[in-house]
């Protein structure tokens, strides 16, 4: 019997349904070409779920996601729900779904397309060949440690604690080594081991796991140095793995190398191969419903799903090559077009990509 992969599809709000629609066309084309089989089922989530079900994350959507092999998410949120109480806000649903699905890492590729090098704020020659992935720990560190205020010797003080246990570090580090094995086999573990105890533990765990992956070339990089090197020699990185707060900052820095938010895909992974895939951008209410959004981030999220959850590297490469071909031919949506008068729409971009996917 054919191996049918179940994908929970959550279009969400704003431009979410537009960009997800194009990604589904890409999914269908790869089914036809490569013989893979997907079963897609749609769920309500975010603002639309608040309107229709009275909660941003309905139980049936959660069950749908839990029963799937992967989740494809558009984007949620918008001004309509901005002033709602916390439990009735789309972002609360986002935090809830990550927690309920046990997602502990966030994966963000930053690939510079040669034809878009000029769109970046960095010099094109610095960006040449940049193709990296940031693997960020999502559930621990200073964002989740104990926080409190107290009276100190000099008045009011605030305390945030940074905690990591060995298990938390092990699982993300293993995941990063595994991802490095599917790519350039180079891993940069980023910490601040010269100052922080959590970083010293992090480094110990990384060194203990490294011999399990003898083919992967490992380097330890201090976070301040990494921030600098990302701007000086971004092409020297393959996979970067780091803790929550460092990853938050470095993944945004790395994202900006590519020049446009409409191009950036991401994944949040849990145990095993399960993952939630989504564009980095939000619901873009300013352009929603106009048919001008860039679907490439969502299309590339499908390619990322193929690589990280299904191991369909052939189909992933075909999607990535199709995107490159369409861009190389000069087609642009408004967000990445130099000459805005020649910009094409969301559907047109999706159709061009679909037509360019080849086995
Ligand atoms: P945003 O990413 O939605 O938009 C920022 C700017 O980038 C806007 O000018 C938008 O038009 C443009 N843009 C974004 N994606 C684009 C695309 N695919 N094509 C062309 N242009 C694109 O960020 P924001 O404006 O800060 O947030 C809008 C809403 O989205 C808010 O409600 C926010 O909470 C939500 N949001 C959701 C997610 C998510 O669902 N994961 C992430 C970020 C923001």
GROMACS .gro file of C-alpha atoms and ligand atoms in nm:
model
  403
    1UNK     CA    1   0.000   0.000   0.000
    2UNK     CA    2   0.125   0.344  -0.086
    3UNK     CA    3   0.264   0.551   0.199
    4UNK     CA    4   0.008   0.831   0.229
    5UNK     CA    5   0.133   1.130   0.429
    6UNK     CA    6  -0.125   1.324   0.623
    7UNK     CA    7  -0.088   1.700   0.619
    8UNK     CA    8  -0.303   1.925   0.837
    9UNK     CA    9  -0.355   2.250   0.650
   10UNK     CA   10  -0.424   2.565   0.847
   11UNK     CA   11  -0.462   2.863   0.620
   12UNK     CA   12  -0.537   3.116   0.895
   13UNK     CA   13  -0.597   3.486   0.840
   14UNK     CA   14  -0.503   3.771   0.608
   15UNK     CA   15  -0.279   3.652   0.324
   16UNK     CA   16  -0.260   3.306   0.487
   17UNK     CA   17  -0.526   3.145   0.260
   18UNK     CA   18  -0.373   3.306  -0.054
   19UNK     CA   19  -0.020   3.180   0.003
   20UNK     CA   20  -0.130   2.838   0.131
   21UNK     CA   21  -0.345   2.797  -0.181
   22UNK     CA   22  -0.036   2.832  -0.401
   23UNK     CA   23   0.164   2.595  -0.180
   24UNK     CA   24  -0.109   2.331  -0.219
   25UNK     CA   25  -0.085   2.358  -0.597
   26UNK     CA   26   0.287   2.286  -0.563
   27UNK     CA   27   0.213   1.990  -0.338
   28UNK     CA   28  -0.026   1.848  -0.597
   29UNK     CA   29   0.225   1.887  -0.878
   30UNK     CA   30   0.492   1.695  -0.683
   31UNK     CA   31   0.236   1.420  -0.618
   32UNK     CA   32   0.180   1.384  -0.992
   33UNK     CA   33   0.549   1.397  -1.082
   34UNK     CA   34   0.709   1.194  -0.805
   35UNK     CA   35   0.430   0.955  -0.711
   36UNK     CA   36   0.416   1.063  -0.349
   37UNK     CA   37   0.073   1.069  -0.190
   38UNK     CA   38  -0.065   1.329   0.043
   39UNK     CA   39  -0.393   1.354   0.226
   40UNK     CA   40  -0.474   1.711   0.321
   41UNK     CA   41  -0.736   1.822   0.570
   42UNK     CA   42  -0.813   2.182   0.657
   43UNK     CA   43  -0.852   2.320   1.009
   44UNK     CA   44  -0.960   2.653   1.155
   45UNK     CA   45  -0.705   2.847   1.353
   46UNK     CA   46  -0.634   3.205   1.462
   47UNK     CA   47  -0.870   3.495   1.403
   48UNK     CA   48  -1.106   3.302   1.179
   49UNK     CA   49  -1.138   3.035   1.451
   50UNK     CA   50  -1.216   3.305   1.708
   51UNK     CA   51  -1.495   3.433   1.482
   52UNK     CA   52  -1.639   3.092   1.399
   53UNK     CA   53  -1.564   2.881   1.709
   54UNK     CA   54  -1.499   3.135   1.984
   55UNK     CA   55  -1.139   3.024   2.044
   56UNK     CA   56  -0.813   3.070   1.848
   57UNK     CA   57  -0.723   2.701   1.879
   58UNK     CA   58  -1.035   2.478   1.859
   59UNK     CA   59  -0.997   2.127   1.999
   60UNK     CA   60  -1.080   1.969   1.661
   61UNK     CA   61  -0.794   2.162   1.496
   62UNK     CA   62  -0.555   2.042   1.763
   63UNK     CA   63  -0.672   1.680   1.713
   64UNK     CA   64  -0.633   1.722   1.336
   65UNK     CA   65  -0.272   1.838   1.384
   66UNK     CA   66  -0.193   1.562   1.633
   67UNK     CA   67  -0.320   1.300   1.392
   68UNK     CA   68  -0.113   1.436   1.101
   69UNK     CA   69   0.246   1.371   0.990
   70UNK     CA   70   0.301   1.744   0.938
   71UNK     CA   71   0.119   2.076   0.960
   72UNK     CA   72   0.123   2.349   0.695
   73UNK     CA   73   0.033   2.685   0.845
   74UNK     CA   74  -0.029   3.014   0.664
   75UNK     CA   75  -0.038   3.301   0.909
   76UNK     CA   76  -0.268   3.427   1.180
   77UNK     CA   77  -0.369   3.760   1.328
   78UNK     CA   78  -0.491   4.099   1.218
   79UNK     CA   79  -0.621   4.432   1.349
   80UNK     CA   80  -0.971   4.289   1.399
   81UNK     CA   81  -0.850   4.082   1.696
   82UNK     CA   82  -0.568   4.307   1.824
   83UNK     CA   83  -0.770   4.446   2.112
   84UNK     CA   84  -0.922   4.116   2.222
   85UNK     CA   85  -0.849   3.981   2.570
   86UNK     CA   86  -0.543   3.752   2.580
   87UNK     CA   87  -0.733   3.421   2.555
   88UNK     CA   88  -0.911   3.547   2.245
   89UNK     CA   89  -0.603   3.656   2.055
   90UNK     CA   90  -0.460   3.467   1.756
   91UNK     CA   91  -0.104   3.472   1.904
   92UNK     CA   92  -0.230   3.287   2.210
   93UNK     CA   93  -0.333   3.011   1.971
   94UNK     CA   94   0.018   3.005   1.824
   95UNK     CA   95   0.181   2.959   2.163
   96UNK     CA   96  -0.079   2.695   2.251
   97UNK     CA   97  -0.033   2.490   1.935
   98UNK     CA   98   0.349   2.485   1.973
   99UNK     CA   99   0.315   2.367   2.333
  100UNK     CA  100   0.044   2.109   2.264
  101UNK     CA  101   0.236   1.962   1.971
  102UNK     CA  102   0.560   1.941   2.174
  103UNK     CA  103   0.757   2.152   1.927
  104UNK     CA  104   1.097   2.229   2.077
  105UNK     CA  105   1.304   2.362   1.790
  106UNK     CA  106   1.264   2.629   1.528
  107UNK     CA  107   1.440   2.589   1.197
  108UNK     CA  108   1.500   2.884   0.970
  109UNK     CA  109   1.687   2.854   0.643
  110UNK     CA  110   1.851   3.165   0.499
  111UNK     CA  111   1.933   3.111   0.134
  112UNK     CA  112   2.045   3.395  -0.085
  113UNK     CA  113   1.916   3.368  -0.441
  114UNK     CA  114   2.182   3.510  -0.673
  115UNK     CA  115   1.930   3.710  -0.871
  116UNK     CA  116   1.805   3.882  -0.552
  117UNK     CA  117   2.146   3.964  -0.406
  118UNK     CA  118   2.093   4.330  -0.488
  119UNK     CA  119   1.784   4.339  -0.260
  120UNK     CA  120   1.994   4.279   0.051
  121UNK     CA  121   2.155   4.558   0.250
  122UNK     CA  122   2.488   4.368   0.237
  123UNK     CA  123   2.732   4.379  -0.053
  124UNK     CA  124   2.653   4.109  -0.315
  125UNK     CA  125   3.008   3.968  -0.295
  126UNK     CA  126   2.968   3.906   0.081
  127UNK     CA  127   2.642   3.718   0.022
  128UNK     CA  128   2.770   3.498  -0.261
  129UNK     CA  129   2.689   3.133  -0.187
  130UNK     CA  130   2.504   3.193   0.140
  131UNK     CA  131   2.287   2.893   0.226
  132UNK     CA  132   2.250   2.829   0.597
  133UNK     CA  133   2.003   2.703   0.854
  134UNK     CA  134   1.957   2.831   1.209
  135UNK     CA  135   1.831   2.569   1.456
  136UNK     CA  136   1.694   2.745   1.763
  137UNK     CA  137   1.590   2.580   2.090
  138UNK     CA  138   1.234   2.694   2.165
  139UNK     CA  139   1.124   2.577   2.507
  140UNK     CA  140   1.399   2.658   2.757
  141UNK     CA  141   1.648   2.927   2.854
  142UNK     CA  142   1.594   3.273   2.992
  143UNK     CA  143   1.252   3.322   2.826
  144UNK     CA  144   1.103   3.043   3.039
  145UNK     CA  145   1.312   3.062   3.359
  146UNK     CA  146   1.181   3.203   3.684
  147UNK     CA  147   1.121   3.580   3.675
  148UNK     CA  148   1.059   3.811   3.964
  149UNK     CA  149   1.113   4.155   4.117
  150UNK     CA  150   1.273   4.218   4.455
  151UNK     CA  151   1.408   4.492   4.675
  152UNK     CA  152   1.788   4.504   4.648
  153UNK     CA  153   2.055   4.714   4.816
  154UNK     CA  154   2.000   4.986   4.553
  155UNK     CA  155   1.621   4.964   4.531
  156UNK     CA  156   1.400   4.761   4.302
  157UNK     CA  157   1.566   4.481   4.103
  158UNK     CA  158   1.438   4.245   3.832
  159UNK     CA  159   1.562   3.887   3.789
  160UNK     CA  160   1.535   3.653   3.488
  161UNK     CA  161   1.686   3.309   3.527
  162UNK     CA  162   1.832   3.100   3.248
  163UNK     CA  163   1.793   2.724   3.292
  164UNK     CA  164   1.876   2.431   3.064
  165UNK     CA  165   1.884   2.064   3.149
  166UNK     CA  166   2.091   1.800   2.971
  167UNK     CA  167   1.789   1.638   2.800
  168UNK     CA  168   1.675   1.966   2.648
  169UNK     CA  169   2.020   2.028   2.505
  170UNK     CA  170   2.069   1.670   2.385
  171UNK     CA  171   1.749   1.653   2.180
  172UNK     CA  172   1.808   1.978   1.991
  173UNK     CA  173   2.177   1.911   1.935
  174UNK     CA  174   2.101   1.566   1.791
  175UNK     CA  175   1.842   1.722   1.564
  176UNK     CA  176   2.098   1.977   1.442
  177UNK     CA  177   2.358   1.708   1.373
  178UNK     CA  178   2.095   1.511   1.180
  179UNK     CA  179   2.008   1.818   0.972
  180UNK     CA  180   2.379   1.885   0.908
  181UNK     CA  181   2.409   1.525   0.779
  182UNK     CA  182   2.149   1.603   0.510
  183UNK     CA  183   2.335   1.918   0.400
  184UNK     CA  184   2.694   2.040   0.402
  185UNK     CA  185   2.795   1.838   0.713
  186UNK     CA  186   2.916   2.144   0.902
  187UNK     CA  187   2.773   2.246   1.239
  188UNK     CA  188   2.842   2.564   1.434
  189UNK     CA  189   2.727   2.539   1.796
  190UNK     CA  190   2.677   2.888   1.930
  191UNK     CA  191   2.705   2.969   2.300
  192UNK     CA  192   2.861   3.206   2.550
  193UNK     CA  193   3.066   2.943   2.734
  194UNK     CA  194   3.324   3.197   2.850
  195UNK     CA  195   3.060   3.355   3.077
  196UNK     CA  196   2.745   3.144   3.119
  197UNK     CA  197   2.709   2.817   3.308
  198UNK     CA  198   2.419   2.707   3.086
  199UNK     CA  199   2.651   2.756   2.788
  200UNK     CA  200   2.923   2.544   2.949
  201UNK     CA  201   2.671   2.265   2.997
  202UNK     CA  202   2.555   2.315   2.638
  203UNK     CA  203   2.911   2.283   2.508
  204UNK     CA  204   2.977   1.969   2.717
  205UNK     CA  205   2.668   1.802   2.572
  206UNK     CA  206   2.761   1.901   2.216
  207UNK     CA  207   3.112   1.756   2.261
  208UNK     CA  208   2.970   1.435   2.405
  209UNK     CA  209   2.731   1.385   2.111
  210UNK     CA  210   2.978   1.491   1.837
  211UNK     CA  211   3.157   1.151   1.812
  212UNK     CA  212   2.822   0.996   1.706
  213UNK     CA  213   2.850   1.209   1.390
  214UNK     CA  214   3.214   1.173   1.282
  215UNK     CA  215   3.136   1.306   0.933
  216UNK     CA  216   3.013   1.640   1.067
  217UNK     CA  217   3.273   1.911   1.110
  218UNK     CA  218   3.191   2.085   1.439
  219UNK     CA  219   3.297   2.428   1.558
  220UNK     CA  220   3.204   2.616   1.874
  221UNK     CA  221   3.138   2.984   1.813
  222UNK     CA  222   3.075   3.247   2.080
  223UNK     CA  223   2.747   3.426   2.015
  224UNK     CA  224   2.902   3.772   1.978
  225UNK     CA  225   3.149   3.636   1.723
  226UNK     CA  226   2.868   3.454   1.540
  227UNK     CA  227   2.667   3.777   1.510
  228UNK     CA  228   2.974   3.938   1.352
  229UNK     CA  229   3.062   3.646   1.123
  230UNK     CA  230   2.705   3.631   0.988
  231UNK     CA  231   2.764   3.976   0.843
  232UNK     CA  232   3.128   3.920   0.738
  233UNK     CA  233   3.127   3.568   0.593
  234UNK     CA  234   2.774   3.427   0.597
  235UNK     CA  235   2.860   3.169   0.329
  236UNK     CA  236   3.098   2.994   0.571
  237UNK     CA  237   2.803   2.864   0.779
  238UNK     CA  238   2.600   2.552   0.704
  239UNK     CA  239   2.396   2.467   1.017
  240UNK     CA  240   2.396   2.683   1.329
  241UNK     CA  241   2.250   2.542   1.652
  242UNK     CA  242   2.188   2.754   1.956
  243UNK     CA  243   1.974   2.818   2.263
  244UNK     CA  244   1.648   3.012   2.271
  245UNK     CA  245   1.744   3.377   2.313
  246UNK     CA  246   2.062   3.364   2.103
  247UNK     CA  247   1.860   3.185   1.834
  248UNK     CA  248   1.585   3.445   1.846
  249UNK     CA  249   1.834   3.718   1.767
  250UNK     CA  250   2.060   3.529   1.525
  251UNK     CA  251   1.771   3.387   1.318
  252UNK     CA  252   1.638   3.738   1.257
  253UNK     CA  253   1.985   3.858   1.166
  254UNK     CA  254   2.037   3.565   0.928
  255UNK     CA  255   1.691   3.620   0.775
  256UNK     CA  256   1.778   3.973   0.679
  257UNK     CA  257   2.071   3.852   0.468
  258UNK     CA  258   1.819   3.740   0.210
  259UNK     CA  259   1.650   4.076   0.178
  260UNK     CA  260   1.279   3.990   0.185
  261UNK     CA  261   1.037   3.850   0.439
  262UNK     CA  262   0.819   3.710   0.160
  263UNK     CA  263   1.091   3.454   0.081
  264UNK     CA  264   1.157   3.301   0.423
  265UNK     CA  265   1.035   2.957   0.524
  266UNK     CA  266   1.047   2.798   0.867
  267UNK     CA  267   0.978   2.480   1.058
  268UNK     CA  268   0.910   2.396   1.421
  269UNK     CA  269   1.000   2.039   1.505
  270UNK     CA  270   0.915   1.801   1.787
  271UNK     CA  271   1.025   1.448   1.866
  272UNK     CA  272   1.058   1.215   1.569
  273UNK     CA  273   0.986   1.356   1.227
  274UNK     CA  274   0.671   1.559   1.307
  275UNK     CA  275   0.690   1.925   1.217
  276UNK     CA  276   0.488   2.242   1.169
  277UNK     CA  277   0.586   2.440   0.860
  278UNK     CA  278   0.506   2.804   0.797
  279UNK     CA  279   0.636   3.119   0.633
  280UNK     CA  280   0.824   3.353   0.868
  281UNK     CA  281   0.600   3.644   0.771
  282UNK     CA  282   0.268   3.729   0.934
  283UNK     CA  283  -0.079   3.774   0.789
  284UNK     CA  284   0.011   4.105   0.617
  285UNK     CA  285  -0.331   4.270   0.666
  286UNK     CA  286  -0.212   4.571   0.463
  287UNK     CA  287  -0.212   4.366   0.140
  288UNK     CA  288  -0.456   4.084   0.226
  289UNK     CA  289  -0.725   4.011  -0.034
  290UNK     CA  290  -0.544   4.200  -0.312
  291UNK     CA  291  -0.382   3.893  -0.467
  292UNK     CA  292  -0.036   4.050  -0.459
  293UNK     CA  293   0.133   3.860  -0.174
  294UNK     CA  294   0.447   3.659  -0.237
  295UNK     CA  295   0.375   3.284  -0.198
  296UNK     CA  296   0.742   3.178  -0.217
  297UNK     CA  297   0.798   3.158   0.163
  298UNK     CA  298   0.507   2.914   0.193
  299UNK     CA  299   0.610   2.719  -0.116
  300UNK     CA  300   0.961   2.684   0.027
  301UNK     CA  301   0.805   2.572   0.357
  302UNK     CA  302   0.661   2.275   0.164
  303UNK     CA  303   1.013   2.197   0.034
  304UNK     CA  304   1.140   2.215   0.392
  305UNK     CA  305   0.861   1.975   0.501
  306UNK     CA  306   0.969   1.733   0.230
  307UNK     CA  307   1.329   1.745   0.352
  308UNK     CA  308   1.285   1.740   0.729
  309UNK     CA  309   0.968   1.536   0.787
  310UNK     CA  310   0.930   1.310   0.482
  311UNK     CA  311   1.289   1.279   0.357
  312UNK     CA  312   1.164   1.352   0.002
  313UNK     CA  313   1.484   1.528  -0.099
  314UNK     CA  314   1.424   1.483  -0.474
  315UNK     CA  315   1.089   1.665  -0.467
  316UNK     CA  316   1.228   1.931  -0.230
  317UNK     CA  317   1.516   2.000  -0.467
  318UNK     CA  318   1.271   2.018  -0.759
  319UNK     CA  319   1.062   2.284  -0.581
  320UNK     CA  320   1.367   2.487  -0.485
  321UNK     CA  321   1.501   2.466  -0.841
  322UNK     CA  322   1.163   2.577  -0.978
  323UNK     CA  323   1.159   2.884  -0.751
  324UNK     CA  324   1.512   2.971  -0.861
  325UNK     CA  325   1.422   2.926  -1.227
  326UNK     CA  326   1.121   3.157  -1.200
  327UNK     CA  327   1.323   3.423  -1.020
  328UNK     CA  328   1.614   3.391  -1.263
  329UNK     CA  329   1.367   3.449  -1.546
  330UNK     CA  330   1.292   3.786  -1.385
  331UNK     CA  331   0.944   3.722  -1.242
  332UNK     CA  332   0.878   3.913  -0.919
  333UNK     CA  333   0.591   3.984  -0.683
  334UNK     CA  334   0.567   4.344  -0.563
  335UNK     CA  335   0.768   4.293  -0.244
  336UNK     CA  336   1.081   4.184  -0.434
  337UNK     CA  337   1.032   4.377  -0.759
  338UNK     CA  338   1.261   4.666  -0.842
  339UNK     CA  339   1.019   4.786  -1.109
  340UNK     CA  340   0.686   4.759  -0.924
  341UNK     CA  341   0.488   4.822  -1.245
  342UNK     CA  342   0.606   4.483  -1.373
  343UNK     CA  343   0.514   4.292  -1.056
  344UNK     CA  344   0.304   3.978  -1.092
  345UNK     CA  345   0.032   3.851  -0.857
  346UNK     CA  346   0.019   3.565  -0.607
  347UNK     CA  347  -0.158   3.318  -0.838
  348UNK     CA  348   0.063   3.402  -1.133
  349UNK     CA  349   0.375   3.340  -0.926
  350UNK     CA  350   0.230   3.011  -0.799
  351UNK     CA  351   0.141   2.898  -1.152
  352UNK     CA  352   0.489   2.983  -1.284
  353UNK     CA  353   0.653   2.780  -1.004
  354UNK     CA  354   0.419   2.484  -1.061
  355UNK     CA  355   0.495   2.491  -1.435
  356UNK     CA  356   0.871   2.491  -1.363
  357UNK     CA  357   0.874   2.187  -1.131
  358UNK     CA  358   1.043   1.900  -1.310
  359UNK     CA  359   1.146   1.555  -1.202
  360LIG     P1  360   0.378   4.083   0.854
  360LIG     O1  361   0.489   3.987   0.829
  360LIG     O2  362   0.241   4.033   0.838
  360LIG     O3  363   0.397   4.208   0.753
  360LIG     C1  364   0.510   4.294   0.755
  360LIG     C2  365   0.524   4.363   0.618
  360LIG     O4  366   0.571   4.268   0.522
  360LIG     C3  367   0.391   4.415   0.564
  360LIG     O5  368   0.413   4.536   0.494
  360LIG     C4  369   0.346   4.307   0.467
  360LIG     O6  370   0.266   4.356   0.362
  360LIG     C5  371   0.479   4.254   0.416
  360LIG     N1  372   0.468   4.111   0.384
  360LIG     C6  373   0.463   4.007   0.474
  360LIG     N2  374   0.451   3.891   0.408
  360LIG     C7  375   0.447   3.920   0.277
  360LIG     C8  376   0.434   3.841   0.159
  360LIG     N3  377   0.422   3.708   0.164
  360LIG     N4  378   0.433   3.904   0.041
  360LIG     C9  379   0.446   4.037   0.031
  360LIG     N5  380   0.459   4.117   0.139
  360LIG    C10  381   0.459   4.060   0.261
  360LIG     O7  382   0.403   4.143   0.998
  360LIG     P2  383   0.312   4.245   1.083
  360LIG     O8  384   0.254   4.348   0.991
  360LIG     O9  385   0.396   4.287   1.196
  360LIG    O10  386   0.196   4.156   1.142
  360LIG    C11  387   0.065   4.145   1.084
  360LIG    C12  388  -0.016   4.044   1.163
  360LIG    O11  389   0.046   3.915   1.151
  360LIG    C13  390  -0.023   4.074   1.312
  360LIG    O12  391  -0.153   4.044   1.356
  360LIG    C14  392   0.078   3.978   1.373
  360LIG    O13  393   0.045   3.944   1.505
  360LIG    C15  394   0.067   3.861   1.281
  360LIG     N6  395   0.185   3.774   1.275
  360LIG    C16  396   0.161   3.639   1.267
  360LIG    C17  397   0.266   3.552   1.254
  360LIG    C18  398   0.234   3.406   1.240
  360LIG    O14  399   0.123   3.371   1.205
  360LIG     N7  400   0.328   3.317   1.265
  360LIG    C19  401   0.397   3.599   1.250
  360LIG    C20  402   0.419   3.738   1.256
  360LIG    C21  403   0.310   3.824   1.269
   0.00000   0.00000   0.00000
